[in-house]
Amino acid sequence: MDSSRQAEAVVSPRASFLSGLRTGSGLAAASFLLAVSFGAISTSHGWGHLAPVICSMAVFSGSAQFALLAALGSGGGPAGAVLSAALINSRFIPMGIAVAGDLRGGRFRRALEGQAVVDGSWAAAHLGGGRFDRYLLFGATAIQWPAWVAGTALGVVVSPDPDLLHRLGLDVLTPALFLALLFDEVRRERINRLPALLGAVIAAGLIVFLPAGPALVGAALAALVALFRTPARHRQADETDETTAADTTEASGPAMKPERALRSARSDEEVAP
């Protein structure tokens, strides 16, 4: 049996949620500091006191919100700013598709659960083999969202120097946490090493000509390599599982035959009118 399925079978939903809270606490701390910077910068750009907080509550995406700031601050119109933010957030489309199989319920409930798909939570909840721990996903996001909103509100009220985090070197916390998640993912599954390397190369090449947001979106195309390689990997894993099950059945020998015959007889009795 696949190790991810074993983990999923033995870990309770409550334990997974608590694990998500613990995992998300570090991301929440970094998000809080970054949100303080967003609140301060947006206030200095004339957003007022309420708009930045509402933006953080609704958008909940640091890269998209800073893209809005950059576009509006450079004299761009609202349409161009929204388009820039939407382009950056387009990364959530393949991320949502990847996790969709592990969500539950009807369309409305699945759409609601999908709101928990944010970068750090999504990466932390990946079990391997294309499977996700939905309760860990919920827990990791549940602690990040209020931290992001609270940080924005603090930045709006206190209005610190927008360059304070940069001068203190705290702006590297979020990239460092994401880098740690990436290393953990690459270490856990070898299939992720090639996409990670290609993504780094693409991002390094695009950053010379494009802003950081579009460069990262372009680098995400490297994930298609894993997408095309995954089916073959799953087929091989399924064949291995079937072979293991067959060997176990053969090894059990004649002792299992009476039990199988009894189950078969009971099934025939249940089907018979």
Short mmCIF file of N, CA and C in Angstrom, two decimals, residues 123-199:
data_model
loop_
_atom_site.label_atom_id
_atom_site.label_comp_id
_atom_site.label_asym_id
_atom_site.label_seq_id
_atom_site.Cartn_x
_atom_site.Cartn_y
_atom_site.Cartn_z
N ALA A 123 1.08 23.25 -0.35
CA ALA A 123 2.35 22.49 -0.37
C ALA A 123 2.47 21.61 0.88
N ALA A 124 2.07 22.14 2.04
CA ALA A 124 2.20 21.37 3.27
C ALA A 124 1.25 20.18 3.31
N ALA A 125 0.09 20.30 2.66
CA ALA A 125 -0.93 19.25 2.71
C ALA A 125 -0.69 18.14 1.70
N HIS A 126 0.29 18.29 0.82
CA HIS A 126 0.53 17.27 -0.20
C HIS A 126 1.11 16.02 0.44
N LEU A 127 0.44 14.91 0.25
CA LEU A 127 0.89 13.64 0.84
C LEU A 127 1.84 12.89 -0.07
N GLY A 128 1.88 13.27 -1.33
CA GLY A 128 2.64 12.53 -2.32
C GLY A 128 1.71 11.74 -3.21
N GLY A 129 2.16 11.49 -4.42
CA GLY A 129 1.35 10.72 -5.35
C GLY A 129 0.08 11.43 -5.79
N GLY A 130 0.07 12.77 -5.73
CA GLY A 130 -1.09 13.52 -6.15
C GLY A 130 -2.22 13.55 -5.15
N ARG A 131 -1.99 13.10 -3.91
CA ARG A 131 -3.01 13.09 -2.86
C ARG A 131 -2.74 14.21 -1.85
N PHE A 132 -3.83 14.72 -1.24
CA PHE A 132 -3.72 15.83 -0.29
C PHE A 132 -4.51 15.50 0.98
N ASP A 133 -3.99 15.97 2.10
CA ASP A 133 -4.66 15.86 3.39
C ASP A 133 -5.53 17.10 3.54
N ARG A 134 -6.83 16.96 3.33
CA ARG A 134 -7.71 18.11 3.32
C ARG A 134 -7.81 18.78 4.69
N TYR A 135 -7.76 18.00 5.76
CA TYR A 135 -7.87 18.59 7.09
C TYR A 135 -6.60 19.36 7.46
N LEU A 136 -5.45 18.86 7.04
CA LEU A 136 -4.22 19.62 7.24
C LEU A 136 -4.27 20.91 6.44
N LEU A 137 -4.82 20.84 5.23
CA LEU A 137 -5.00 22.03 4.40
C LEU A 137 -5.86 23.06 5.11
N PHE A 138 -6.98 22.61 5.68
CA PHE A 138 -7.88 23.53 6.38
C PHE A 138 -7.19 24.17 7.58
N GLY A 139 -6.46 23.35 8.35
CA GLY A 139 -5.81 23.87 9.54
C GLY A 139 -4.74 24.89 9.22
N ALA A 140 -3.93 24.61 8.20
CA ALA A 140 -2.85 25.53 7.85
C ALA A 140 -3.39 26.86 7.35
N THR A 141 -4.52 26.84 6.66
CA THR A 141 -5.10 28.09 6.16
C THR A 141 -5.87 28.82 7.25
N ALA A 142 -6.49 28.07 8.15
CA ALA A 142 -7.30 28.68 9.20
C ALA A 142 -6.49 29.60 10.10
N ILE A 143 -5.21 29.34 10.25
CA ILE A 143 -4.38 30.20 11.09
C ILE A 143 -3.71 31.31 10.29
N GLN A 144 -3.58 31.13 8.99
CA GLN A 144 -2.93 32.14 8.17
C GLN A 144 -3.85 33.31 7.83
N TRP A 145 -5.12 33.01 7.55
CA TRP A 145 -6.03 34.08 7.11
C TRP A 145 -6.20 35.17 8.17
N PRO A 146 -6.51 34.83 9.43
CA PRO A 146 -6.63 35.91 10.42
C PRO A 146 -5.32 36.65 10.66
N ALA A 147 -4.19 35.94 10.53
CA ALA A 147 -2.90 36.61 10.70
C ALA A 147 -2.68 37.63 9.58
N TRP A 148 -3.08 37.28 8.38
CA TRP A 148 -2.93 38.19 7.24
C TRP A 148 -3.81 39.43 7.40
N VAL A 149 -5.06 39.22 7.81
CA VAL A 149 -5.99 40.34 7.98
C VAL A 149 -5.55 41.22 9.16
N ALA A 150 -5.15 40.59 10.27
CA ALA A 150 -4.71 41.35 11.44
C ALA A 150 -3.45 42.15 11.14
N GLY A 151 -2.53 41.56 10.39
CA GLY A 151 -1.31 42.28 10.02
C GLY A 151 -1.61 43.49 9.16
N THR A 152 -2.55 43.33 8.24
CA THR A 152 -2.94 44.46 7.39
C THR A 152 -3.54 45.58 8.22
N ALA A 153 -4.43 45.20 9.16
CA ALA A 153 -5.06 46.21 10.01
C ALA A 153 -4.02 46.94 10.86
N LEU A 154 -3.04 46.20 11.39
CA LEU A 154 -1.99 46.83 12.19
C LEU A 154 -1.17 47.79 11.34
N GLY A 155 -0.83 47.38 10.11
CA GLY A 155 -0.07 48.25 9.23
C GLY A 155 -0.82 49.52 8.88
N VAL A 156 -2.15 49.40 8.74
CA VAL A 156 -2.97 50.57 8.43
C VAL A 156 -3.01 51.53 9.62
N VAL A 157 -3.17 51.00 10.82
CA VAL A 157 -3.31 51.83 12.01
C VAL A 157 -1.97 52.45 12.42
N VAL A 158 -0.92 51.62 12.48
CA VAL A 158 0.37 52.11 12.95
C VAL A 158 1.11 52.87 11.86
N SER A 159 0.93 52.44 10.60
CA SER A 159 1.58 53.06 9.44
C SER A 159 3.09 53.18 9.62
N PRO A 160 3.79 52.05 9.81
CA PRO A 160 5.25 52.11 9.92
C PRO A 160 5.87 52.45 8.57
N ASP A 161 7.16 52.69 8.59
CA ASP A 161 7.87 52.95 7.35
C ASP A 161 7.73 51.73 6.44
N PRO A 162 7.24 51.88 5.19
CA PRO A 162 7.05 50.73 4.30
C PRO A 162 8.33 49.94 4.04
N ASP A 163 9.50 50.59 4.20
CA ASP A 163 10.77 49.90 3.97
C ASP A 163 11.36 49.29 5.24
N LEU A 164 10.59 49.31 6.34
CA LEU A 164 11.13 48.84 7.61
C LEU A 164 11.48 47.36 7.55
N LEU A 165 10.58 46.55 7.01
CA LEU A 165 10.84 45.11 6.94
C LEU A 165 12.08 44.82 6.10
N HIS A 166 12.25 45.58 5.02
CA HIS A 166 13.41 45.38 4.15
C HIS A 166 14.70 45.73 4.89
N ARG A 167 14.67 46.83 5.64
CA ARG A 167 15.87 47.23 6.37
C ARG A 167 16.23 46.24 7.46
N LEU A 168 15.20 45.65 8.07
CA LEU A 168 15.45 44.67 9.13
C LEU A 168 15.76 43.28 8.58
N GLY A 169 15.60 43.10 7.29
CA GLY A 169 15.86 41.80 6.68
C GLY A 169 14.75 40.78 6.89
N LEU A 170 13.58 41.24 7.34
CA LEU A 170 12.48 40.32 7.62
C LEU A 170 11.69 39.95 6.38
N ASP A 171 11.94 40.63 5.27
CA ASP A 171 11.20 40.32 4.06
C ASP A 171 11.63 39.01 3.43
N VAL A 172 12.67 38.38 3.97
CA VAL A 172 13.13 37.10 3.43
C VAL A 172 12.45 35.93 4.13
N LEU A 173 11.64 36.20 5.16
CA LEU A 173 11.05 35.10 5.92
C LEU A 173 10.11 34.26 5.06
N THR A 174 9.21 34.92 4.35
CA THR A 174 8.25 34.18 3.53
C THR A 174 8.94 33.36 2.43
N PRO A 175 9.85 33.96 1.62
CA PRO A 175 10.56 33.12 0.65
C PRO A 175 11.32 31.96 1.28
N ALA A 176 11.89 32.19 2.47
CA ALA A 176 12.65 31.12 3.13
C ALA A 176 11.73 29.97 3.54
N LEU A 177 10.53 30.29 4.02
CA LEU A 177 9.59 29.24 4.40
C LEU A 177 9.13 28.44 3.19
N PHE A 178 8.85 29.14 2.10
CA PHE A 178 8.45 28.44 0.88
C PHE A 178 9.58 27.58 0.34
N LEU A 179 10.81 28.06 0.47
CA LEU A 179 11.96 27.27 0.03
C LEU A 179 12.10 26.01 0.87
N ALA A 180 11.82 26.12 2.18
CA ALA A 180 11.87 24.94 3.05
C ALA A 180 10.80 23.92 2.64
N LEU A 181 9.61 24.39 2.32
CA LEU A 181 8.56 23.50 1.85
C LEU A 181 8.94 22.83 0.54
N LEU A 182 9.58 23.59 -0.33
CA LEU A 182 10.00 23.03 -1.62
C LEU A 182 11.04 21.93 -1.41
N PHE A 183 12.01 22.17 -0.54
CA PHE A 183 13.03 21.16 -0.28
C PHE A 183 12.41 19.90 0.30
N ASP A 184 11.43 20.07 1.19
CA ASP A 184 10.77 18.91 1.78
C ASP A 184 10.02 18.12 0.72
N GLU A 185 9.37 18.82 -0.21
CA GLU A 185 8.61 18.15 -1.26
C GLU A 185 9.55 17.41 -2.21
N VAL A 186 10.65 18.04 -2.58
CA VAL A 186 11.62 17.40 -3.48
C VAL A 186 12.28 16.20 -2.81
N ARG A 187 12.56 16.32 -1.51
CA ARG A 187 13.18 15.21 -0.79
C ARG A 187 12.22 14.02 -0.69
N ARG A 188 10.92 14.30 -0.57
CA ARG A 188 9.95 13.24 -0.37
C ARG A 188 9.67 12.45 -1.63
N GLU A 189 9.63 13.12 -2.79
CA GLU A 189 9.32 12.45 -4.04
C GLU A 189 10.32 12.86 -5.13
N ARG A 190 11.01 11.89 -5.67
CA ARG A 190 12.04 12.18 -6.68
C ARG A 190 11.43 12.75 -7.95
N ILE A 191 10.17 12.42 -8.22
CA ILE A 191 9.54 12.89 -9.45
C ILE A 191 9.44 14.41 -9.49
N ASN A 192 9.52 15.06 -8.31
CA ASN A 192 9.40 16.51 -8.26
C ASN A 192 10.71 17.24 -8.50
N ARG A 193 11.80 16.51 -8.59
CA ARG A 193 13.09 17.19 -8.71
C ARG A 193 13.27 17.88 -10.06
N LEU A 194 12.88 17.21 -11.13
CA LEU A 194 13.03 17.83 -12.45
C LEU A 194 12.14 19.06 -12.61
N PRO A 195 10.84 19.02 -12.25
CA PRO A 195 10.03 20.24 -12.34
C PRO A 195 10.57 21.38 -11.48
N ALA A 196 11.08 21.05 -10.29
CA ALA A 196 11.63 22.10 -9.42
C ALA A 196 12.84 22.76 -10.06
N LEU A 197 13.71 21.94 -10.66
CA LEU A 197 14.90 22.48 -11.32
C LEU A 197 14.51 23.33 -12.53
N LEU A 198 13.58 22.83 -13.34
CA LEU A 198 13.14 23.58 -14.50
C LEU A 198 12.46 24.89 -14.10
N GLY A 199 11.66 24.83 -13.04
CA GLY A 199 10.99 26.04 -12.56
C GLY A 199 12.00 27.09 -12.12
#
